[in-house]
Tab-separated table of C-alpha atoms in Angstrom:
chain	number	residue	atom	x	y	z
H	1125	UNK	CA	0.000	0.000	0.000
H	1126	UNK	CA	1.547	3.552	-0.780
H	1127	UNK	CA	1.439	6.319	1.240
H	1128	UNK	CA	-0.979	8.869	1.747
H	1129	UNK	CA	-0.117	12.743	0.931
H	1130	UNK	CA	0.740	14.179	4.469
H	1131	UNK	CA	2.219	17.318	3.102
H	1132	UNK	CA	4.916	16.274	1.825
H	1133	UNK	CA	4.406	16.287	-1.778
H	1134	UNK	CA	4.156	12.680	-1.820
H	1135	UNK	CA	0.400	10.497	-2.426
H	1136	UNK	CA	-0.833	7.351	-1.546
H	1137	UNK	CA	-3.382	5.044	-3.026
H	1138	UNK	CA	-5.860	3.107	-0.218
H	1139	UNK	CA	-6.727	0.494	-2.728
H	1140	UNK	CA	-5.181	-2.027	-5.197
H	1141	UNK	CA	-6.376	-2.153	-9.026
H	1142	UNK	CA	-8.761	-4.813	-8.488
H	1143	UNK	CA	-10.581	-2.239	-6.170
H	1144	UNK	CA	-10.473	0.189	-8.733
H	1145	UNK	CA	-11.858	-2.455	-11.209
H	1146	UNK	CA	-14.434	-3.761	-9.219
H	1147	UNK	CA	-16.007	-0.125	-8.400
H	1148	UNK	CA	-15.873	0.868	-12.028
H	1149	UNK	CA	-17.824	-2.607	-12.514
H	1150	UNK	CA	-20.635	-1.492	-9.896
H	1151	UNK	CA	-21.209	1.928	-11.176
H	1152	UNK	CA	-21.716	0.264	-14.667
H	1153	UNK	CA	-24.686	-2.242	-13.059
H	1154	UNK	CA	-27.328	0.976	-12.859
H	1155	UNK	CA	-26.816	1.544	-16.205
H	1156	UNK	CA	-27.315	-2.081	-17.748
H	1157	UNK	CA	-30.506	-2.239	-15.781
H	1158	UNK	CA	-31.650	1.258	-17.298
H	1159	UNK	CA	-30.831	-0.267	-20.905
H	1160	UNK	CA	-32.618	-3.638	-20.084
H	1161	UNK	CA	-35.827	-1.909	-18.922
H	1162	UNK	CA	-35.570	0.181	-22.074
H	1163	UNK	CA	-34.926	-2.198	-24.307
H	1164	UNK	CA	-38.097	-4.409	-22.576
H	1165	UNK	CA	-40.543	-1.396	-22.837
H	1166	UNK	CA	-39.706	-0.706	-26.469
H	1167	UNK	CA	-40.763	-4.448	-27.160
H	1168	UNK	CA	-43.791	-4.268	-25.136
H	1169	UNK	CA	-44.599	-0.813	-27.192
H	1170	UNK	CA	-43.391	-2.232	-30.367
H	1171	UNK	CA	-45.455	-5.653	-29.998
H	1172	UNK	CA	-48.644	-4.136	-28.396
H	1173	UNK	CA	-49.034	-0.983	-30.652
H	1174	UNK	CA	-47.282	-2.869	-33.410
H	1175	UNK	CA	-49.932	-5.316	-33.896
H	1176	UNK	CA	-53.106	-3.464	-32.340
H	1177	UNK	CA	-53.433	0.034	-33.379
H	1178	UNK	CA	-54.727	-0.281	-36.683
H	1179	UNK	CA	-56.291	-3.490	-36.584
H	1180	UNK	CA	-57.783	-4.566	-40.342
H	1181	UNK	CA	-59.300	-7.910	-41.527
H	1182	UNK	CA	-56.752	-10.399	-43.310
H	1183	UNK	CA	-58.471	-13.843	-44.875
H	1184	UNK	CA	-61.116	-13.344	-42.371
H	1185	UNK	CA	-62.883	-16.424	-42.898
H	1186	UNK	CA	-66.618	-15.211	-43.593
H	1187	UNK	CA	-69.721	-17.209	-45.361
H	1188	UNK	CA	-71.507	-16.008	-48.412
H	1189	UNK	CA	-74.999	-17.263	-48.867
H	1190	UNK	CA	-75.608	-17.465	-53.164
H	1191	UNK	CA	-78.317	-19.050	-54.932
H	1192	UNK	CA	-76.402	-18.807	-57.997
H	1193	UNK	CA	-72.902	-19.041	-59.542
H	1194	UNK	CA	-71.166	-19.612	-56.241
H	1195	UNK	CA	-67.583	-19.351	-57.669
H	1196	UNK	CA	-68.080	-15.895	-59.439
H	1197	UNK	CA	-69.576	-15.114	-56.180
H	1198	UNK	CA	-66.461	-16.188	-53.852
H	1199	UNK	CA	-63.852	-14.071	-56.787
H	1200	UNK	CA	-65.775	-10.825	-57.184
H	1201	UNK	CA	-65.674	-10.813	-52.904
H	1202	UNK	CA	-62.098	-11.600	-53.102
H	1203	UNK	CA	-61.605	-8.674	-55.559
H	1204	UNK	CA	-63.615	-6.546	-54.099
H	1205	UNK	CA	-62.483	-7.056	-50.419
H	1206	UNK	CA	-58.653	-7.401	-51.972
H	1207	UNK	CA	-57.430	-9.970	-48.912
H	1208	UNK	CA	-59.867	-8.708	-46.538
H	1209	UNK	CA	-61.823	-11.997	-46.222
H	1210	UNK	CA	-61.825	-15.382	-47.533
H	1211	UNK	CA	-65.453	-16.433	-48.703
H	1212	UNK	CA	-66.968	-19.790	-48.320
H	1213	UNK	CA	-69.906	-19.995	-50.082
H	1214	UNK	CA	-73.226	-21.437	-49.317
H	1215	UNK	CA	-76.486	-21.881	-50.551
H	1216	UNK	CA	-78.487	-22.865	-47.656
H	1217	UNK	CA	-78.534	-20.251	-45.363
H	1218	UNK	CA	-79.335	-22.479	-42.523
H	1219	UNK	CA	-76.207	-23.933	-42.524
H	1220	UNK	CA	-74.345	-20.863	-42.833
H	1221	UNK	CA	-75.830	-19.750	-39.519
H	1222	UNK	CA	-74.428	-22.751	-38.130
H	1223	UNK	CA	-71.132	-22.574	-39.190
H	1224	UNK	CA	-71.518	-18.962	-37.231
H	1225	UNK	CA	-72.297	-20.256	-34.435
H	1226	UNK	CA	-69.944	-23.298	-34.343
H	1227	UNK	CA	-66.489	-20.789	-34.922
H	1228	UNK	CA	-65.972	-21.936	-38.577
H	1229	UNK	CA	-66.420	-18.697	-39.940
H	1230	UNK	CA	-66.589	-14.985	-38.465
H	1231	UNK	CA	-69.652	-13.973	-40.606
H	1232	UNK	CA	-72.055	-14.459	-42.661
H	1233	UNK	CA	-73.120	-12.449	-45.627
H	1234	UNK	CA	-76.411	-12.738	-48.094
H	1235	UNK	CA	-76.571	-10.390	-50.877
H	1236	UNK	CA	-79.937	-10.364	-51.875
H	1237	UNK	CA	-81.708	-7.649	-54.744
H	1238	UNK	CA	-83.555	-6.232	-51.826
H	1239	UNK	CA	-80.729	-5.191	-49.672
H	1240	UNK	CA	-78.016	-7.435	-48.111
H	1241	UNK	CA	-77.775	-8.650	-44.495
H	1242	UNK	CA	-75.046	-9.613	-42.504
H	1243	UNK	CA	-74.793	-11.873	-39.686
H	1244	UNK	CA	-72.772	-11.849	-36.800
H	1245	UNK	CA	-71.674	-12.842	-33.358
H	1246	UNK	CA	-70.104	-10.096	-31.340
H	1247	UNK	CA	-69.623	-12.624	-28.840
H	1248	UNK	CA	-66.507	-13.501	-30.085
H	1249	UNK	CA	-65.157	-9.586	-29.929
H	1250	UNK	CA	-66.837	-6.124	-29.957
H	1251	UNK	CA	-63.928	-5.010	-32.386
H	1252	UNK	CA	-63.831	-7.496	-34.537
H	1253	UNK	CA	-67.730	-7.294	-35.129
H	1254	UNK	CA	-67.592	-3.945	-35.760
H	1255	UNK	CA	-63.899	-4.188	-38.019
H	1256	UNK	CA	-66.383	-6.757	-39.908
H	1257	UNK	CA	-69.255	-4.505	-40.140
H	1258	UNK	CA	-67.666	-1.722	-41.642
H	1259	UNK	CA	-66.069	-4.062	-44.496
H	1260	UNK	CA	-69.089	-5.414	-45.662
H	1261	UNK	CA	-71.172	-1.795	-45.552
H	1262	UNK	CA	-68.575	-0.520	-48.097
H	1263	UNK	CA	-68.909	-3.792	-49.732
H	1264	UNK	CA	-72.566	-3.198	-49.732
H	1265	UNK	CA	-72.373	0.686	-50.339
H	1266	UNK	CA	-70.096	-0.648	-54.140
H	1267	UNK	CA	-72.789	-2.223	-55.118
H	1268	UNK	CA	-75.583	0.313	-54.118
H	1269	UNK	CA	-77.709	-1.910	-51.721
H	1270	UNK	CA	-77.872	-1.417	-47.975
H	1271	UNK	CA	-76.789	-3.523	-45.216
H	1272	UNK	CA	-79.237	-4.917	-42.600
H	1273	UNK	CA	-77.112	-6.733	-39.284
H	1274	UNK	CA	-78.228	-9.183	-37.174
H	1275	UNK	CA	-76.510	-10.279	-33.973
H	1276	UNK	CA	-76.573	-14.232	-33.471
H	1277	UNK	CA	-74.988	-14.199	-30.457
H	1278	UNK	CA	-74.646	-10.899	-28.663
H	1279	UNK	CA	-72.341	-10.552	-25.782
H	1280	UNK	CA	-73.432	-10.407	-22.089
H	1281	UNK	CA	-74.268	-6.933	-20.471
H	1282	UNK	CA	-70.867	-8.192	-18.170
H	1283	UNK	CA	-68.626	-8.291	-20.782
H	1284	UNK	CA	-70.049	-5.866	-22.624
H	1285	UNK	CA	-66.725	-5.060	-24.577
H	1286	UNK	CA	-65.974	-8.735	-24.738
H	1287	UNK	CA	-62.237	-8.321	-23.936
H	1288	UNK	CA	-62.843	-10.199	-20.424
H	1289	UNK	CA	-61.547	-13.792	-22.182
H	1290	UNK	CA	-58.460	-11.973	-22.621
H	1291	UNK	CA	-58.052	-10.648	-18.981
H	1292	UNK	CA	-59.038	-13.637	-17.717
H	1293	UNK	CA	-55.620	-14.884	-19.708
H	1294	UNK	CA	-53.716	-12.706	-18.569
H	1295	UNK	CA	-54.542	-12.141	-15.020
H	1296	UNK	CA	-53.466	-16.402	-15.009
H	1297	UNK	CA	-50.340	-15.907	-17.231
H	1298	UNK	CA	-48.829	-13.374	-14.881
H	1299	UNK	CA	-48.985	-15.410	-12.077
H	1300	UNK	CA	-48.504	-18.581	-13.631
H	1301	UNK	CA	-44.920	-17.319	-14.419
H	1302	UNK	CA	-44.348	-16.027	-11.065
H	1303	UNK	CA	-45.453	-19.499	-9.430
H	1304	UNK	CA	-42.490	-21.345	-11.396
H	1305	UNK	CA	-39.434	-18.502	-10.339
H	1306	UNK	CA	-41.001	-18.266	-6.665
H	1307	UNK	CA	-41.185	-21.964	-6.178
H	1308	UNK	CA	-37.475	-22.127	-7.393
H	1309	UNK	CA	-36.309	-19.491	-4.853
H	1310	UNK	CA	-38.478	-20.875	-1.987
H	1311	UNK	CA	-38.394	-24.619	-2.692
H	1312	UNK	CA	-35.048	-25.144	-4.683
H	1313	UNK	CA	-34.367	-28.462	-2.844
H	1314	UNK	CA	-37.077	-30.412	-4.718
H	1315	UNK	CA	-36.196	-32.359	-7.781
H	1316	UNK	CA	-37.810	-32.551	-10.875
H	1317	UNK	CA	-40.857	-34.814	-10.368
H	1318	UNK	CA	-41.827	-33.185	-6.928
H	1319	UNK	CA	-41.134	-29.613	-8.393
H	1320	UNK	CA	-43.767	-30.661	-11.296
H	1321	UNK	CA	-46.172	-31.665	-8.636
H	1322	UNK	CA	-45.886	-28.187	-7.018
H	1323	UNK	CA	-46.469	-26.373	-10.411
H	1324	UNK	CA	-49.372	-28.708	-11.315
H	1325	UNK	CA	-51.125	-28.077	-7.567
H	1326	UNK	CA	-50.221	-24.729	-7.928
H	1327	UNK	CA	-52.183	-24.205	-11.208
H	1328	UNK	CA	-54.893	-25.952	-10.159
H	1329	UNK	CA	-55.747	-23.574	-7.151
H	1330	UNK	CA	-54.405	-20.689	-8.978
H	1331	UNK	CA	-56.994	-21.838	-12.017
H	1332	UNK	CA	-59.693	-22.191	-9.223
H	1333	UNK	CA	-59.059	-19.028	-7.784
H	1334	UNK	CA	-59.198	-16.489	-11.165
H	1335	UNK	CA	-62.215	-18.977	-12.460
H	1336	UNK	CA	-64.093	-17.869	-9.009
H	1337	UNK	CA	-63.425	-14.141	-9.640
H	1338	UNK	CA	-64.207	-14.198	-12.996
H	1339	UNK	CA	-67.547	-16.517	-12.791
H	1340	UNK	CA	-68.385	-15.440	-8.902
H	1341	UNK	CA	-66.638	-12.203	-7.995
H	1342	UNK	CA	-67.177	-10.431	-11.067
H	1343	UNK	CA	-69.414	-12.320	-13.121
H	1344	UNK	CA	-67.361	-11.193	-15.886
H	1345	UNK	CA	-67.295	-14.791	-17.680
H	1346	UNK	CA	-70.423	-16.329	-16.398
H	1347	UNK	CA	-72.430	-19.579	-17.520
H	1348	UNK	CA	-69.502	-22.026	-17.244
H	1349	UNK	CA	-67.941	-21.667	-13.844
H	1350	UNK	CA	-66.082	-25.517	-13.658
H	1351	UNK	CA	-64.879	-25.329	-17.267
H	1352	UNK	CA	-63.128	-22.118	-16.540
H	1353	UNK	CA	-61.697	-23.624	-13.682
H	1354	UNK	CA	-60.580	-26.658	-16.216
H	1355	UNK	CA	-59.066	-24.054	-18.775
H	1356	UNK	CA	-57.529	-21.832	-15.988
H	1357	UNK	CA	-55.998	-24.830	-14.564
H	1358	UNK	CA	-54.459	-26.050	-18.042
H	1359	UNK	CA	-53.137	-22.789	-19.090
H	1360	UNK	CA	-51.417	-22.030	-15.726
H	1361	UNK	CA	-50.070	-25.205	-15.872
H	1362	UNK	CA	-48.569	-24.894	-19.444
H	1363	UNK	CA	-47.644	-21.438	-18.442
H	1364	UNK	CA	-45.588	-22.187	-15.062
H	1365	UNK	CA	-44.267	-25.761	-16.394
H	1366	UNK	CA	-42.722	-24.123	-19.231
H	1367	UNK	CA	-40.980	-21.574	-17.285
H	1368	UNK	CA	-39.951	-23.354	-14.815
H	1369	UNK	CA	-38.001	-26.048	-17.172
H	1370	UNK	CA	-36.507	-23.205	-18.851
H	1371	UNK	CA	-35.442	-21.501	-15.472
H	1372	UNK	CA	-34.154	-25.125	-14.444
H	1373	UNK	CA	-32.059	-25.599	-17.841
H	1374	UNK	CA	-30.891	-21.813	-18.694
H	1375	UNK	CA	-31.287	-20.062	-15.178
H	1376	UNK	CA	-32.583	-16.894	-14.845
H	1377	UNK	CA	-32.584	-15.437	-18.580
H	1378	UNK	CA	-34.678	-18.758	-19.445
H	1379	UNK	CA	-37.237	-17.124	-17.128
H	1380	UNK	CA	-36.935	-13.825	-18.983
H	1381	UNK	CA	-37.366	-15.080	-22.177
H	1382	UNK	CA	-40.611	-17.167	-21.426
H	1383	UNK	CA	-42.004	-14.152	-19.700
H	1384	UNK	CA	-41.377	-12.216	-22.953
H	1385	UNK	CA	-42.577	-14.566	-24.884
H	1386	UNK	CA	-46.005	-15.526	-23.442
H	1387	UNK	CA	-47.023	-11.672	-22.238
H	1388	UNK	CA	-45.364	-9.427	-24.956
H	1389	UNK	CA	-45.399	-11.514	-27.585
H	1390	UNK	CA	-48.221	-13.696	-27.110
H	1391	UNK	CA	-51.111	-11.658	-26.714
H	1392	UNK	CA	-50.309	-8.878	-29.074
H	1393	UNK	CA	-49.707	-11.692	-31.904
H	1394	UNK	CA	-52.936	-13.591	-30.528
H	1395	UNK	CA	-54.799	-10.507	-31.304
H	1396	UNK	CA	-55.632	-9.526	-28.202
H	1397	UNK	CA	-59.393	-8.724	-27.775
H	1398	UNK	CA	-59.854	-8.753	-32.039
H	1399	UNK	CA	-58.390	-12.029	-32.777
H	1400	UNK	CA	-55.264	-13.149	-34.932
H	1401	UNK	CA	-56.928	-12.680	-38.023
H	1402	UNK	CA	-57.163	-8.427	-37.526
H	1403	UNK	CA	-53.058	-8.018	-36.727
H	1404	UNK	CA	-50.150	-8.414	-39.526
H	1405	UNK	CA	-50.685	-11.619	-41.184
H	1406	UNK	CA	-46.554	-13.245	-40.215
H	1407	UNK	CA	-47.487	-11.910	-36.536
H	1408	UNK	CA	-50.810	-13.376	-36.395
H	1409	UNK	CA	-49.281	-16.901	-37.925
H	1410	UNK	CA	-46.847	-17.014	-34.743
H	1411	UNK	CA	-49.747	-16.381	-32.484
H	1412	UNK	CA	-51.320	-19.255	-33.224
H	1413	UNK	CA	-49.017	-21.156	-32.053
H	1414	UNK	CA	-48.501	-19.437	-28.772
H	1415	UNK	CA	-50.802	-20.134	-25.416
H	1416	UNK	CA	-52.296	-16.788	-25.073
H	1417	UNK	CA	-54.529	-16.849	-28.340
H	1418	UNK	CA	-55.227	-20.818	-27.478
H	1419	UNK	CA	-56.509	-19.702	-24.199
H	1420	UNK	CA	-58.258	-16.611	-24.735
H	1421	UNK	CA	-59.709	-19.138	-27.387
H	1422	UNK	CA	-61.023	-21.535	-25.597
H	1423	UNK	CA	-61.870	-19.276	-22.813
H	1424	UNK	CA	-64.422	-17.458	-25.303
H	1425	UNK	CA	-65.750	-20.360	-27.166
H	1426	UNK	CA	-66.669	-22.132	-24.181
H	1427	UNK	CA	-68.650	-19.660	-22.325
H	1428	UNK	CA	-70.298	-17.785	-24.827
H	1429	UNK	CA	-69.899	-20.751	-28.069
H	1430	UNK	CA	-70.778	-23.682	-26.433
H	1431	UNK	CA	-67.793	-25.245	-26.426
H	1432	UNK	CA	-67.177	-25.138	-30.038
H	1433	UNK	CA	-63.965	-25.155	-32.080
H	1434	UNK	CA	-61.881	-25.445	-28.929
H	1435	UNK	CA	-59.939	-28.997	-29.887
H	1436	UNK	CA	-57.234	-26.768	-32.149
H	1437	UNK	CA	-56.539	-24.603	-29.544
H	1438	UNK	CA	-56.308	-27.303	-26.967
H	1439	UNK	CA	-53.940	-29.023	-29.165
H	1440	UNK	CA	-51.474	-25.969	-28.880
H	1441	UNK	CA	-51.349	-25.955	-25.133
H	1442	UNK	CA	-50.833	-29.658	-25.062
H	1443	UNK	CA	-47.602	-29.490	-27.116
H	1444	UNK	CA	-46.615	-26.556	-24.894
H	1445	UNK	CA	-47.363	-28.876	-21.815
H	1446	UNK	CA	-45.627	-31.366	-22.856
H	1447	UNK	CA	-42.760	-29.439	-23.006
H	1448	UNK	CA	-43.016	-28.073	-19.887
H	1449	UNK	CA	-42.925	-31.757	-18.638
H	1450	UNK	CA	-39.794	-32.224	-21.012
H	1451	UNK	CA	-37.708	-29.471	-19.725
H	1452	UNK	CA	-38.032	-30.656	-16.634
H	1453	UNK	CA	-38.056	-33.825	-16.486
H	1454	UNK	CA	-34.347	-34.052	-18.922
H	1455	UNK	CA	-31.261	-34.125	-16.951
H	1456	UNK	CA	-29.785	-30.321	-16.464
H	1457	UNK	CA	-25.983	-29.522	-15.104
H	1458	UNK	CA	-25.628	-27.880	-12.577
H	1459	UNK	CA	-25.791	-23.737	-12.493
H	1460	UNK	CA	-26.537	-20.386	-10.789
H	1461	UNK	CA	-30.020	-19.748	-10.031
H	1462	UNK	CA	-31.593	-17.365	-8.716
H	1463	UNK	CA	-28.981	-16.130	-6.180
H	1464	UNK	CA	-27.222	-18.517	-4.044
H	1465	UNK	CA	-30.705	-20.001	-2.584
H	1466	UNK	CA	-32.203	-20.959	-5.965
H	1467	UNK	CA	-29.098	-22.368	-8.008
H	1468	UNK	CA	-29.929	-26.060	-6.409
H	1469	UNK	CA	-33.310	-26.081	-7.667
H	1470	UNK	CA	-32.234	-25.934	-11.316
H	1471	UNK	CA	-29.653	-28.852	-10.983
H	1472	UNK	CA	-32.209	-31.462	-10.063
């Protein structure tokens, strides 16, 4: 150690090089977390207002009720519509209404010499209804006939906006991510098979739970109290399982990046409250394919549907389940967890 300056013209230095190093190192921490948080918020901005803000209809699958050339019928909407909506025609109108009401198509429409009606079921989204609307009254304003509507299936006076499918999502996704880090930091003694028991008990009370607020509490998402309870359960459970094998295998940034993924990602490229089919067509394919639009599927064609067209998006949160069960259930080395506490848990 060198001596201090007593006067004499000579100075001394208190601390070694590594000192130095190791303060420059700590005054350089605020500033990676100020980038990270920026960098985060400008892909929550980018994804959300991205995708949502000017929401228009791409191969929106709608059906067209003709009596005669059905073909010409399906290419002058195409035209006319250019990639707006993808027509499936039919001639019996009865079965159009059914197709409606079953999920297979968003609409229907029948031209008719009289004026032209179009039926709908804002059920499955307030925006997307009224997105649809508006297409078909210029379609009907080109051809100089007016547009009746008729609501199959209108939403509840509780969900009057019918964004409360996505909420209820949402409100289990959140959580469902912190269940898997907080069960590594308070439990990180418990190996694999026992740590997937916790996240599948935990998602079942934590599905319970937001299916009693949403059904009871609120009776925001009424009509189907247990199946919500079913698809809370599931999706919390794909949710949590998933993070937790990739907090297990990659540490903390595994945790980070499934957060990202299923909040920022997947419900802006789910659509949100208008539905994949309203947001940039490469966004909306990766959606798909993501829990959030699965659940917030399910979630809305089970209460207010019947239960229809829900075995596609159940498929999706099976192959995410499974692997959540995968990651960790596979053999991981051993690495730093979340602080000293937490790095056992993601060696078992």
């Amino acid at each position: 150690m060198a001596e201090r300056d007593t006067g004499t013209g000579t100075r001394a230095e208190t601390g070694g090089g590594a000192g130095g190093s190791h303060g420059a190192h700590d005054r350089r921490r605020p500033i990676a977390v100020i980038v990270v948080t920026t960098l985060i918020g400008m892909l929550f901005a980018w994804s959300f207002l991205g995708a949502l803000h000017r929401p228009e209809p791409r191969d929106v699958p709608v059906a067209v009720v003709v009596q005669g050339d059905a073909a010409a019928v399906a290419k002058a909407m195409r035209q006319r519509t250019e990639g707006a909506f993808e027509p499936k025609t039919y001639r019996d109108e009865g079965a159009a209404r059914q197709a409606l009401l079953e999920r297979e198509v968003d609409a229907v429409f029948v031209p008719g010499p009289g004026g032209n009606r179009l039926l709908i079921a804002s059920a499955s989204g307030r925006m997307s209804s009224s997105i649809l609307t508006q297409g078909f009254q210029a379609v009907s304003q080109a051809s100089g006939r007016r547009l009746t509507v008729e609501d199959l299936r209108p939403l509840p006076r509780d969900d009057g906006n019918g964004i409360s499918s996505m909420f209820f999502v949402i409100t289990l996704t959140i959580p469902a991510i912190a269940l898997a880090i907080l069960l590594a930091v308070a439990a990180p003694w418990l190996p694999a098979w026992p740590r997937l028991a916790a996240v599948t008990a935990g998602a079942v009370v934590l599905g319970g739970a937001n299916a009693w607020v949403a059904a009871g509490l609120t009776g925001s998402l009424t009509g189907a109290p247990w199946e919500l309870w079913g698809i809370g359960a599931v999706l919390a459970f794909v949710i949590s399982s998933v993070t937790a094998g990739a907090l297990r295998l990659i540490g903390p940034p595994g945790a980070a990046l499934t957060a990202l993924l299923f909040v920022p990602i997947g419900v802006p490229a789910g659509g949100g409250p208008i539905g994949p089919h309203f947001v940039p067509e490469w966004y909306g394919a990766i959606g798909r394919l993501l829990p959030a639009a699965a659940g917030i599927d399910i979630t809305r064609n089970t209460v207010y549907f019947d239960g229809n067209a829900v075995g596609g998006p159940y498929l999706v949160l099976a192959v995410w389940g499974l692997l959540g069960i995968v990651l960790l259930a596979v053999p991981a080395a051993r690495r730093r967890g979340l602080g000293a506490a937490a790095s056992p848990a993601l060696s078992h």
